[in-house]
XYZ file of C-alpha atoms in Angstrom:
705
model
C 0.000 0.000 0.000
C 1.061 3.584 -0.405
C 1.112 5.656 2.759
C 0.303 9.322 2.528
C 2.801 10.927 4.901
C 0.581 13.988 5.169
C -2.238 11.986 6.800
C -2.324 11.502 10.592
C -0.904 8.141 11.635
C -4.148 7.219 13.382
C -6.041 7.621 10.104
C -3.600 5.325 8.295
C -3.921 2.648 11.019
C -7.713 2.934 10.810
C -7.608 2.339 7.033
C -5.425 -0.734 7.487
C -7.734 -2.134 10.193
C -10.795 -1.583 8.006
C -9.075 -3.437 5.180
C -8.758 -6.486 7.437
C -12.151 -5.980 9.117
C -10.578 -5.266 12.502
C -12.430 -3.228 15.084
C -11.016 -0.871 17.698
C -8.175 0.611 15.594
C -6.972 2.528 18.676
C -5.683 -0.805 20.024
C -3.329 -1.250 17.057
C -0.093 0.329 15.863
C 2.496 -0.064 13.100
C 5.969 -1.435 13.644
C 9.106 -1.707 11.521
C 9.206 -5.398 10.589
C 12.845 -6.090 11.423
C 14.929 -7.110 14.409
C 14.205 -3.852 16.247
C 10.368 -3.960 16.109
C 10.311 -0.223 16.766
C 6.906 1.414 16.856
C 6.163 4.021 14.219
C 5.120 7.348 15.738
C 4.439 10.825 14.451
C 8.024 11.741 15.411
C 9.842 8.974 13.567
C 7.497 8.283 10.666
C 9.712 10.291 8.320
C 12.362 7.557 8.678
C 10.191 5.059 6.800
C 11.746 4.278 3.419
C 10.019 3.259 0.224
C 9.702 -0.515 0.117
C 9.820 -0.903 3.903
C 7.890 -3.805 5.384
C 5.593 -2.764 8.209
C 3.728 -4.889 10.720
C 0.290 -4.212 12.160
C 0.451 -5.121 15.835
C -1.046 -4.270 19.179
C -0.527 -0.718 20.383
C 2.285 0.114 22.824
C -0.259 0.516 25.615
C -1.922 -2.853 24.939
C 1.455 -4.581 24.648
C 2.653 -3.001 27.884
C -0.584 -4.046 29.613
C -0.246 -7.642 28.414
C 3.415 -7.914 29.458
C 2.622 -6.312 32.813
C 0.119 -9.122 33.445
C 2.303 -11.898 31.985
C 5.351 -11.184 34.158
C 3.103 -11.662 37.212
C 2.047 -15.115 36.059
C 2.261 -17.991 38.543
C 3.935 -20.161 35.902
C 7.718 -19.799 35.989
C 8.034 -20.694 32.307
C 5.410 -18.130 31.292
C 7.049 -15.499 33.503
C 10.475 -16.221 31.969
C 9.170 -15.849 28.400
C 7.390 -12.632 29.363
C 10.590 -11.167 30.803
C 12.500 -12.049 27.623
C 9.829 -10.280 25.548
C 9.898 -7.313 27.944
C 13.679 -6.966 27.647
C 13.386 -6.824 23.845
C 10.393 -4.489 23.790
C 11.925 -2.080 26.314
C 14.476 -0.892 23.751
C 11.657 1.107 22.155
C 11.076 4.379 23.984
C 7.393 4.465 22.959
C 6.729 1.103 24.612
C 8.981 2.000 27.550
C 6.891 5.093 28.312
C 3.673 3.072 28.386
C 5.150 0.313 30.568
C 6.589 2.856 33.010
C 3.180 4.582 33.199
C 1.763 1.251 34.426
C 4.188 1.444 37.367
C 6.317 -1.182 35.647
C 9.586 -0.008 37.232
C 8.203 -0.626 40.725
C 7.075 -4.103 39.687
C 10.555 -4.948 38.379
C 12.268 -3.645 41.529
C 10.014 -5.871 43.629
C 10.981 -8.843 41.455
C 14.670 -7.972 41.809
C 14.355 -7.767 45.588
C 12.694 -11.216 45.633
C 15.807 -12.334 43.628
C 14.643 -15.491 41.906
C 17.920 -16.634 40.328
C 16.268 -18.131 37.238
C 14.591 -14.838 36.325
C 17.150 -12.344 37.635
C 19.209 -11.905 34.461
C 16.234 -11.016 32.244
C 14.628 -8.885 34.987
C 17.767 -6.777 35.317
C 18.147 -6.562 31.521
C 14.618 -5.199 31.157
C 15.240 -2.791 34.056
C 18.460 -1.432 32.488
C 16.799 -0.995 29.076
C 13.890 0.933 30.600
C 16.128 3.179 32.733
C 18.421 3.970 29.778
C 15.686 6.127 28.252
C 16.037 8.664 31.067
C 12.307 8.759 31.807
C 12.562 7.805 35.493
C 14.890 9.512 37.986
C 17.446 7.323 39.750
C 16.721 9.140 43.018
C 13.426 7.274 43.392
C 15.014 3.948 44.404
C 15.093 2.704 47.970
C 18.073 1.722 50.083
C 16.756 -1.863 50.101
C 16.970 -2.010 46.300
C 20.511 -0.599 46.335
C 21.560 -3.157 48.956
C 20.122 -5.938 46.802
C 21.977 -4.832 43.661
C 25.173 -4.439 45.684
C 24.766 -7.961 47.065
C 24.848 -9.369 43.519
C 28.196 -7.623 42.977
C 29.632 -8.688 46.318
C 28.978 -12.381 45.665
C 32.053 -14.141 44.292
C 30.123 -16.769 42.296
C 27.524 -14.749 40.432
C 26.178 -15.222 36.915
C 28.180 -13.033 34.483
C 25.077 -11.431 32.940
C 23.673 -10.553 36.374
C 27.034 -9.105 37.461
C 27.354 -6.945 34.335
C 23.868 -5.496 34.647
C 24.257 -4.920 38.388
C 27.484 -3.015 37.785
C 25.807 -0.940 35.056
C 22.984 -0.044 37.467
C 25.394 0.976 40.221
C 27.447 3.094 37.814
C 24.346 4.968 36.640
C 23.205 5.531 40.227
C 26.553 6.990 41.288
C 26.923 9.250 38.240
C 23.363 10.568 38.313
C 22.889 11.352 41.996
C 25.214 12.561 44.758
C 22.781 11.218 47.346
C 22.840 7.777 45.770
C 26.641 7.869 45.692
C 26.723 7.890 49.504
C 24.295 4.967 49.649
C 26.219 2.916 47.078
C 29.583 3.742 48.687
C 28.334 2.231 51.940
C 27.647 -1.068 50.175
C 30.557 -1.347 47.704
C 34.267 -1.034 48.451
C 37.383 -1.382 46.326
C 38.300 -4.440 48.351
C 35.069 -6.114 47.256
C 35.548 -5.240 43.578
C 39.172 -6.379 43.233
C 38.372 -10.121 43.690
C 36.102 -9.881 40.636
C 38.963 -8.385 38.628
C 41.307 -11.140 39.729
C 38.672 -13.773 39.079
C 38.591 -12.921 35.370
C 42.350 -13.208 34.806
C 42.053 -16.713 33.380
C 38.870 -16.054 31.408
C 40.012 -14.753 28.019
C 36.468 -14.485 26.664
C 34.342 -11.557 25.549
C 31.993 -11.817 28.529
C 34.863 -11.334 30.989
C 36.157 -8.398 28.960
C 32.752 -6.697 29.120
C 32.640 -7.301 32.859
C 36.061 -5.678 33.203
C 34.757 -2.559 31.462
C 31.772 -2.380 33.805
C 33.987 -2.932 36.867
C 36.360 -0.178 35.775
C 33.410 2.128 35.083
C 31.965 1.595 38.587
C 35.347 2.171 40.244
C 35.847 5.382 38.258
C 32.334 6.577 39.072
C 32.943 6.045 42.793
C 36.199 7.998 42.610
C 34.764 10.879 40.602
C 31.845 11.405 42.980
C 33.791 10.820 46.198
C 34.364 13.787 48.538
C 37.966 14.994 48.466
C 38.917 13.579 51.859
C 37.627 10.092 50.965
C 38.981 10.163 47.416
C 42.555 10.239 48.695
C 42.031 7.117 50.807
C 40.110 5.199 48.153
C 42.526 6.003 45.352
C 45.460 4.637 47.324
C 43.871 1.196 46.975
C 43.837 1.234 43.156
C 47.346 -0.048 42.385
C 46.392 -3.736 42.579
C 43.183 -3.164 40.666
C 44.741 -1.135 37.831
C 47.636 -3.542 37.461
C 45.160 -6.423 37.338
C 43.213 -4.724 34.537
C 46.411 -4.083 32.632
C 47.526 -7.726 32.915
C 44.191 -9.013 31.671
C 44.088 -6.605 28.758
C 47.645 -7.207 27.581
C 48.234 -10.866 28.387
C 44.921 -12.624 28.024
C 43.039 -10.684 25.369
C 44.559 -10.903 21.899
C 42.366 -8.240 20.361
C 43.229 -4.521 20.656
C 41.708 -2.561 23.511
C 38.441 -0.993 22.430
C 37.652 2.683 22.957
C 35.423 2.131 25.984
C 38.059 0.164 27.883
C 40.791 2.612 26.796
C 38.685 5.463 28.192
C 38.239 3.713 31.542
C 41.987 3.076 31.783
C 42.612 6.729 30.919
C 40.238 7.830 33.700
C 41.981 5.528 36.182
C 45.323 6.981 35.143
C 44.104 10.568 35.600
C 42.567 9.820 38.995
C 45.741 8.079 40.137
C 47.886 11.070 39.160
C 45.454 13.459 40.798
C 46.493 11.899 44.107
C 49.642 13.974 43.726
C 47.779 17.273 43.605
C 47.653 17.704 47.373
C 51.449 17.410 47.750
C 52.022 19.420 44.583
C 50.083 22.377 46.033
C 51.516 22.144 49.554
C 54.279 24.608 50.464
C 57.071 23.520 52.738
C 57.068 25.055 56.190
C 60.694 26.081 56.886
C 59.960 25.797 60.635
C 58.637 22.205 60.418
C 61.375 19.979 61.819
C 59.948 16.790 60.247
C 60.112 18.344 56.788
C 63.606 19.694 57.414
C 64.695 16.203 58.467
C 63.975 15.032 54.896
C 66.554 17.515 53.595
C 68.999 16.279 56.252
C 68.341 12.737 54.992
C 69.208 13.784 51.431
C 72.456 15.253 52.706
C 73.295 12.153 54.759
C 72.718 9.715 51.875
C 74.726 11.831 49.424
C 77.765 12.387 51.586
C 77.480 9.456 54.022
C 77.648 11.876 56.951
C 77.270 10.411 60.431
C 75.033 12.312 62.776
C 77.250 14.678 64.709
C 76.756 15.020 68.425
C 74.974 18.207 69.376
C 78.054 19.619 71.031
C 80.567 18.755 68.295
C 82.059 21.909 66.775
C 80.805 25.408 66.933
C 77.437 26.505 65.522
C 79.204 28.589 62.900
C 81.285 25.612 61.796
C 78.216 23.369 61.448
C 76.347 26.053 59.500
C 79.299 26.489 57.167
C 79.435 22.724 56.605
C 75.684 22.521 55.938
C 75.863 25.441 53.499
C 78.717 23.787 51.599
C 76.807 20.478 51.301
C 73.525 22.157 50.286
C 75.427 23.982 47.562
C 76.752 20.640 46.315
C 73.204 19.255 46.366
C 72.224 22.031 43.964
C 69.750 24.017 46.061
C 69.175 27.660 45.180
C 69.100 28.740 48.822
C 72.274 27.250 50.347
C 71.561 28.516 53.852
C 67.958 27.324 54.157
C 66.989 24.894 51.322
C 63.450 24.647 52.703
C 62.722 27.980 50.995
C 63.209 26.267 47.596
C 60.094 24.162 48.235
C 57.750 27.068 48.937
C 57.025 27.435 45.222
C 53.756 25.798 44.144
C 53.577 23.845 42.028
C 55.528 21.560 42.621
C 55.673 22.209 46.386
C 56.429 19.216 48.591
C 55.994 16.787 45.687
C 59.494 17.680 44.442
C 60.992 16.828 47.842
C 59.065 13.532 47.894
C 60.534 12.621 44.511
C 64.069 13.516 45.583
C 63.817 11.390 48.731
C 62.379 8.447 46.767
C 65.253 8.674 44.274
C 67.849 8.882 47.062
C 66.444 5.854 48.887
C 65.447 3.542 46.025
C 68.153 4.433 43.472
C 70.904 5.322 45.910
C 73.879 4.596 43.637
C 72.512 6.757 40.829
C 71.648 9.511 43.299
C 75.122 9.586 44.869
C 76.791 9.476 41.452
C 74.816 12.461 40.151
C 75.439 14.565 43.266
C 79.159 13.813 43.547
C 79.722 14.055 39.810
C 78.322 17.556 39.692
C 79.901 18.734 42.920
C 83.329 17.968 41.447
C 82.761 20.069 38.342
C 83.412 23.728 37.889
C 80.648 25.860 39.350
C 79.402 27.055 36.006
C 79.184 23.499 34.537
C 77.512 21.681 37.424
C 73.962 20.421 36.950
C 72.198 21.541 40.161
C 70.372 18.455 41.436
C 68.028 20.351 43.774
C 66.945 23.009 41.300
C 66.692 20.430 38.484
C 64.486 18.130 40.579
C 62.104 20.951 41.458
C 61.748 22.161 37.861
C 61.534 18.599 36.511
C 58.743 17.693 38.942
C 56.826 20.779 37.841
C 57.344 19.801 34.192
C 56.159 16.208 34.716
C 53.010 17.474 36.444
C 52.306 19.668 33.413
C 52.925 16.809 30.965
C 50.651 14.407 32.894
C 48.110 17.177 33.667
C 48.064 16.494 37.385
C 44.996 18.032 38.999
C 42.857 18.231 35.860
C 39.567 16.335 35.625
C 39.375 13.527 33.044
C 37.936 14.358 29.646
C 34.754 12.556 28.583
C 36.047 11.555 25.144
C 39.764 10.929 25.764
C 41.356 7.468 25.392
C 44.985 8.543 25.821
C 46.347 6.267 28.544
C 49.952 5.127 28.980
C 50.324 1.386 29.706
C 53.617 1.831 31.557
C 51.906 3.693 34.416
C 49.917 0.528 35.227
C 53.010 -1.613 35.814
C 54.400 -0.161 39.058
C 52.953 0.795 42.431
C 55.026 4.002 42.462
C 54.872 4.752 38.757
C 55.184 8.547 39.053
C 58.193 8.348 41.343
C 59.904 5.820 39.042
C 59.049 8.063 36.089
C 60.797 10.932 37.882
C 63.869 8.794 38.636
C 64.292 7.926 34.958
C 63.809 11.542 33.876
C 66.211 13.078 36.427
C 68.963 10.763 35.158
C 68.038 11.758 31.607
C 68.313 15.427 32.567
C 71.818 14.939 34.001
C 72.879 13.008 30.876
C 71.488 15.680 28.523
C 73.193 18.416 30.566
C 76.566 16.742 29.969
C 75.855 16.162 26.263
C 74.991 19.831 25.824
C 78.057 20.952 27.824
C 75.620 23.263 29.532
C 76.328 25.995 32.048
C 74.002 27.568 34.581
C 72.912 30.094 31.914
C 71.682 27.198 29.742
C 69.350 25.761 32.385
C 66.116 26.646 30.553
C 67.487 25.363 27.226
C 68.317 22.010 28.827
C 64.816 21.777 30.321
C 63.286 22.406 26.885
C 65.353 19.605 25.344
C 64.444 17.236 28.199
C 60.729 18.021 27.749
C 61.037 17.225 24.056
C 62.841 13.948 24.810
C 60.139 12.901 27.285
C 57.236 13.866 24.998
C 58.718 12.014 22.027
C 59.316 8.895 24.142
C 55.750 8.993 25.515
C 54.330 9.263 22.003
C 55.566 5.714 21.321
C 53.279 4.463 24.181
C 55.875 2.120 25.781
C 54.363 -0.849 27.620
C 56.742 -0.608 30.570
C 59.068 1.833 32.303
C 62.025 -0.155 30.971
C 60.784 0.351 27.411
C 60.397 4.061 28.142
C 63.973 4.169 29.414
C 65.223 2.355 26.291
C 63.336 4.782 24.099
C 65.042 7.707 25.839
C 68.449 6.187 25.169
C 67.710 6.525 21.448
C 66.749 10.179 21.918
C 70.091 11.690 22.865
C 70.747 15.392 22.452
C 72.507 14.666 19.139
C 69.449 12.761 17.897
C 67.143 15.586 18.977
C 69.252 18.011 16.961
C 68.950 15.764 13.903
C 65.190 15.514 14.321
C 64.883 19.273 14.724
C 67.018 19.868 11.664
C 64.931 17.451 9.621
C 61.702 19.111 10.744
C 63.164 22.516 10.060
C 64.048 21.418 6.529
C 60.449 20.346 6.069
C 58.797 23.340 7.693
C 60.842 26.378 8.613
C 62.642 26.678 5.274
C 59.267 27.245 3.665
C 58.561 30.444 5.596
C 60.374 32.954 3.373
C 58.179 35.407 1.474
C 58.809 34.039 -2.069
C 58.044 30.504 -0.868
C 54.878 31.654 0.871
C 53.740 33.402 -2.317
C 54.374 30.239 -4.316
C 52.512 28.222 -1.700
C 49.533 30.569 -1.876
C 49.494 30.288 -5.659
C 49.549 26.475 -5.616
C 46.949 26.056 -2.849
C 43.801 26.467 -5.034
C 45.084 23.764 -7.409
C 45.608 21.350 -4.523
C 42.177 22.134 -3.059
C 40.557 21.407 -6.434
C 42.435 18.092 -6.560
C 41.147 17.155 -3.082
C 37.614 18.158 -4.091
C 37.737 15.897 -7.163
C 39.013 13.024 -5.025
C 36.132 13.465 -2.565
C 33.524 13.543 -5.336
C 35.053 10.487 -7.023
C 34.870 8.694 -3.696
C 31.186 9.610 -3.331
C 30.575 8.188 -6.810
C 31.955 4.852 -5.607
C 29.457 4.876 -2.745
C 29.540 3.700 0.865
C 27.623 1.159 2.927
C 26.155 2.752 6.066
C 24.828 1.011 9.143
C 21.498 1.580 10.798
C 21.615 2.066 14.551
C 18.411 0.848 16.112
C 19.199 1.173 19.822
C 21.940 1.063 22.414
C 24.757 -1.310 21.396
C 22.698 -2.836 18.578
C 22.667 -2.523 14.807
C 20.468 -4.141 12.210
C 20.420 -3.804 8.441
C 22.532 -1.731 6.096
C 21.851 0.857 3.449
C 23.971 2.120 0.586
C 24.396 5.589 -0.869
C 26.382 6.801 -3.881
C 26.626 9.879 -6.084
C 25.815 9.664 -9.762
C 28.748 10.128 -12.196
C 27.359 13.498 -13.304
C 27.266 14.668 -9.651
C 23.566 15.537 -9.848
C 21.769 12.754 -7.938
C 22.286 10.754 -4.741
C 21.123 7.146 -5.169
C 20.372 5.176 -2.002
C 18.530 2.103 -0.796
C 18.366 -0.607 1.896
C 20.478 -3.778 1.848
C 20.014 -7.073 3.644
C 23.738 -7.430 4.367
C 26.998 -5.579 3.914
C 28.040 -5.649 0.218
C 31.409 -6.972 -0.922
C 31.920 -4.316 -3.620
C 30.161 -1.385 -5.255
C 26.378 -1.474 -5.531
C 25.067 -0.492 -9.018
C 22.765 2.505 -9.384
C 19.843 0.495 -10.711
C 19.627 -1.608 -7.546
C 19.179 1.493 -5.359
C 15.492 2.402 -5.322
C 15.575 5.957 -3.937
C 16.965 9.184 -5.396
C 17.712 12.617 -4.020
C 18.629 15.389 -6.489
C 21.645 17.363 -5.312
C 19.829 20.548 -6.295
C 17.245 19.810 -3.560
C 19.842 19.615 -0.782
C 19.687 22.656 1.478
C 22.310 21.945 4.116
C 24.577 19.363 5.737
C 24.171 19.004 9.521
C 26.658 17.184 11.758
C 26.955 15.801 15.289
C 24.408 16.490 18.009
C 22.337 18.763 15.743
C 21.317 15.777 13.594
C 17.689 14.679 14.023
C 18.603 11.004 14.606
C 20.967 12.061 17.393
C 18.378 14.283 19.082
C 15.791 11.511 19.142
C 18.025 9.106 21.009
C 20.088 11.702 22.845
C 19.468 10.051 26.217
C 20.992 6.761 25.141
C 24.470 6.168 26.513
C 25.704 4.391 23.377
C 25.095 7.469 21.230
C 28.251 9.083 22.643
C 30.252 6.671 20.484
C 28.441 7.446 17.248
C 27.878 11.167 17.800
C 31.117 12.083 16.026
C 30.171 9.919 13.021
C 26.648 11.264 12.514
C 25.582 13.686 9.794
C 22.333 14.523 8.010
C 21.302 16.015 4.675
C 18.410 18.512 4.833
C 16.194 18.709 1.773
C 12.746 20.032 0.859
C 10.883 21.228 3.955
C 12.312 19.646 7.090
C 13.069 16.320 5.389
C 16.318 14.598 6.331
C 18.511 11.805 5.051
C 20.361 10.561 8.141
C 23.816 8.956 8.080
C 26.121 7.268 10.581
C 29.520 6.786 8.938
C 31.348 3.468 9.440
C 34.491 5.314 10.572
C 36.052 8.755 10.896
C 37.628 8.650 7.420
C 34.304 7.962 5.676
C 32.665 10.677 7.791
C 35.215 13.244 6.593
C 34.997 12.072 2.969
C 31.205 12.361 2.873
C 30.857 15.651 4.742
C 33.606 17.160 2.576
C 32.053 15.821 -0.610
C 28.549 17.021 0.256
C 29.853 20.477 1.200
C 31.781 20.586 -2.086
C 28.567 19.793 -3.982
C 26.889 22.705 -2.197
C 29.795 25.017 -3.030
C 30.862 25.285 0.602
C 34.284 24.986 2.181
C 35.657 21.555 3.059
C 36.697 21.824 6.701
C 37.398 18.287 7.931
C 40.666 17.321 9.588
C 41.400 14.953 6.691
C 41.192 17.825 4.223
C 43.720 19.756 6.274
C 45.989 16.703 6.451
C 45.691 16.049 2.714
C 46.321 19.699 1.948
C 49.483 19.771 4.083
C 50.804 16.530 2.553
C 50.095 17.363 -1.096
C 51.171 20.982 -0.773
C 54.453 20.010 0.868
C 55.105 17.406 -1.827
C 54.319 19.828 -4.656
C 56.512 22.518 -3.112
C 59.456 20.151 -2.825
C 59.046 19.015 -6.428
C 59.013 22.574 -7.711
C 62.031 23.540 -5.610
C 64.215 20.569 -6.556
C 66.282 22.662 -8.973
C 66.952 25.187 -6.190
C 68.630 22.722 -3.846
C 71.526 24.290 -1.916
C 70.690 27.684 -3.415
C 69.697 30.324 -0.906
C 66.391 31.953 -1.766
C 66.581 35.728 -1.180
C 63.976 37.462 0.940
C 63.637 40.270 -1.611
C 63.514 39.919 -5.411
C 66.792 40.657 -7.226
C 67.169 44.157 -8.774
C 66.036 44.717 -12.351
C 69.128 44.722 -14.626
C 70.100 47.815 -16.601
C 68.739 48.269 -20.088
C 70.955 46.830 -22.879
C 73.005 49.200 -25.039
C 70.812 48.397 -28.073
C 67.757 46.445 -28.994
C 69.033 44.886 -32.237
C 67.549 41.448 -31.595
C 65.771 39.183 -34.063
C 63.456 36.312 -33.239
C 63.234 33.528 -35.836
C 59.831 31.889 -35.525
C 60.942 28.884 -37.656
C 63.644 27.794 -35.226
C 62.249 29.107 -31.987
C 65.355 30.694 -30.483
C 66.811 34.212 -30.253
C 69.576 35.338 -32.644
C 71.617 38.315 -31.710
C 72.974 40.467 -34.561
C 76.710 40.677 -34.299
């Protein structure tokens, strides 16, 4: 049948019911006849494509009413089947609203609290699906319900599906309500979660990996919502847990870490480093004897000084001796080194690092101090000053004190391999600093230059994402000062030499040609077409659809597919067309209609960056979710090019830089080793005569002698 999209949906359903002689059309509704079984509403009816198969079924209210009665059946088998159907139906927000209106959430919580083990998995699944729509507030749940969910997590031998859903519920509670955080924190501790992590070490299966993600998410949620005074205590218990996650990920799972797990590891890393913020922002009290004793300990370890009796020597003699040793240790204030640690950041954190290095890497510490104290004053690398500035630099590099970003996945595996990872990181870097100082033959005036080189060495080594601190140390050995100079020179050859005015003018002249080349590549790629996926709900996808541009760049051909194609799909097999002339705009990200509709769904955070829509006619949209970032950039660039707009994707910038650099180098090959002047050369003087002849037959100039 042909559906008139201008008619009310109720009128269309009534016509269908009359065609089959069915009464009470208000008890019926239309569904998409696929794996999703989503109800068609006035809001989403525009998504129906030509050729779609629809199903006439009971209305959301009637279905919700039937399932509400079925899950209260006395028959366990009937109740189990009803819960399975409820879990599937709850993915649809239209049904979910009706079931929640029947006080369905309360019914499910009562069933959870009764905790029949045979039904628990499907009950929790249905509960999670319903709550994911954001219709019901998490603050409405009782302490008894929270205790019950927590008990499922605290049990060591619990069904994997039940554990995963229980963890997901606890995470949502903690993140959505500060009041619920306090209630959950009373029931769940790090000590109770770690056995679950350890229990999955030998289970290299997908289910254990998913459980790990949920466990990490709950731990992170508890840390993020914890009050400051409790966060310090709780975070100190994370070393075993983070190391356990790292071991599982790297030694028992052969597949790469997915984005969700990488994000959780990144959050754990940030929270662990944020433990240092308190010490980093604490000034040293020069009158605090306990803090001054740490400086005495540094002096004792370096020079193997026995504690002198209180009456040995005069006060002036002892002060002179202390001043001499503090100068050798490289402090700025030789008389009272405590003053050096009043700068925040790094505050007391620098002193903590120095003491850790002196105690745990004593030989290296003594060597550095004695080596520099035997040099000329102007060539010594001041250990105290260097340690303070290095600690400050490492805090900046690792962004100590900053909250974790929602979309970042940038974690460093090596920080999960040691209980005192930051301190060990410092110990490696302070030895690097001393080595670089010697390689640069630096003096005290070169201090800032040395620190800049050391920062570059550290950043380049971190970029390689070493799996251990030993790998990081090995990487630094290959980044000597000489190597850094070579790298800088190479980069300068590629970049800085192209900053003279004639080169910039040539670059500006070539740029439109390169942009036209990129535009043609994008349009050619659109002509090949792309297979897009349809997202039906959280963590689920169903069928595919294909879209391609016609060779004359005037029409978009698209249509549904049963499965992902192996090659290009011909135009004639794509039923629908959209003239390019009818396209009004290209919309991306959260402004897309298909992102707004499901904006409450957690999974949409992953696809938000891949979503774009084409607006045509009057408020009609063609909605896309690209398979990856590259396809997203290709299609948004290509569509903008068709509309005569600027191509602004990051891939266009990358392509422009690559092609422009290559073209510039090709054109400047003949100028190798020739210095290009900043100003054009002067115009030569006029010749003494103009007796020149040009022979068109031979094509060269002949001067009359």
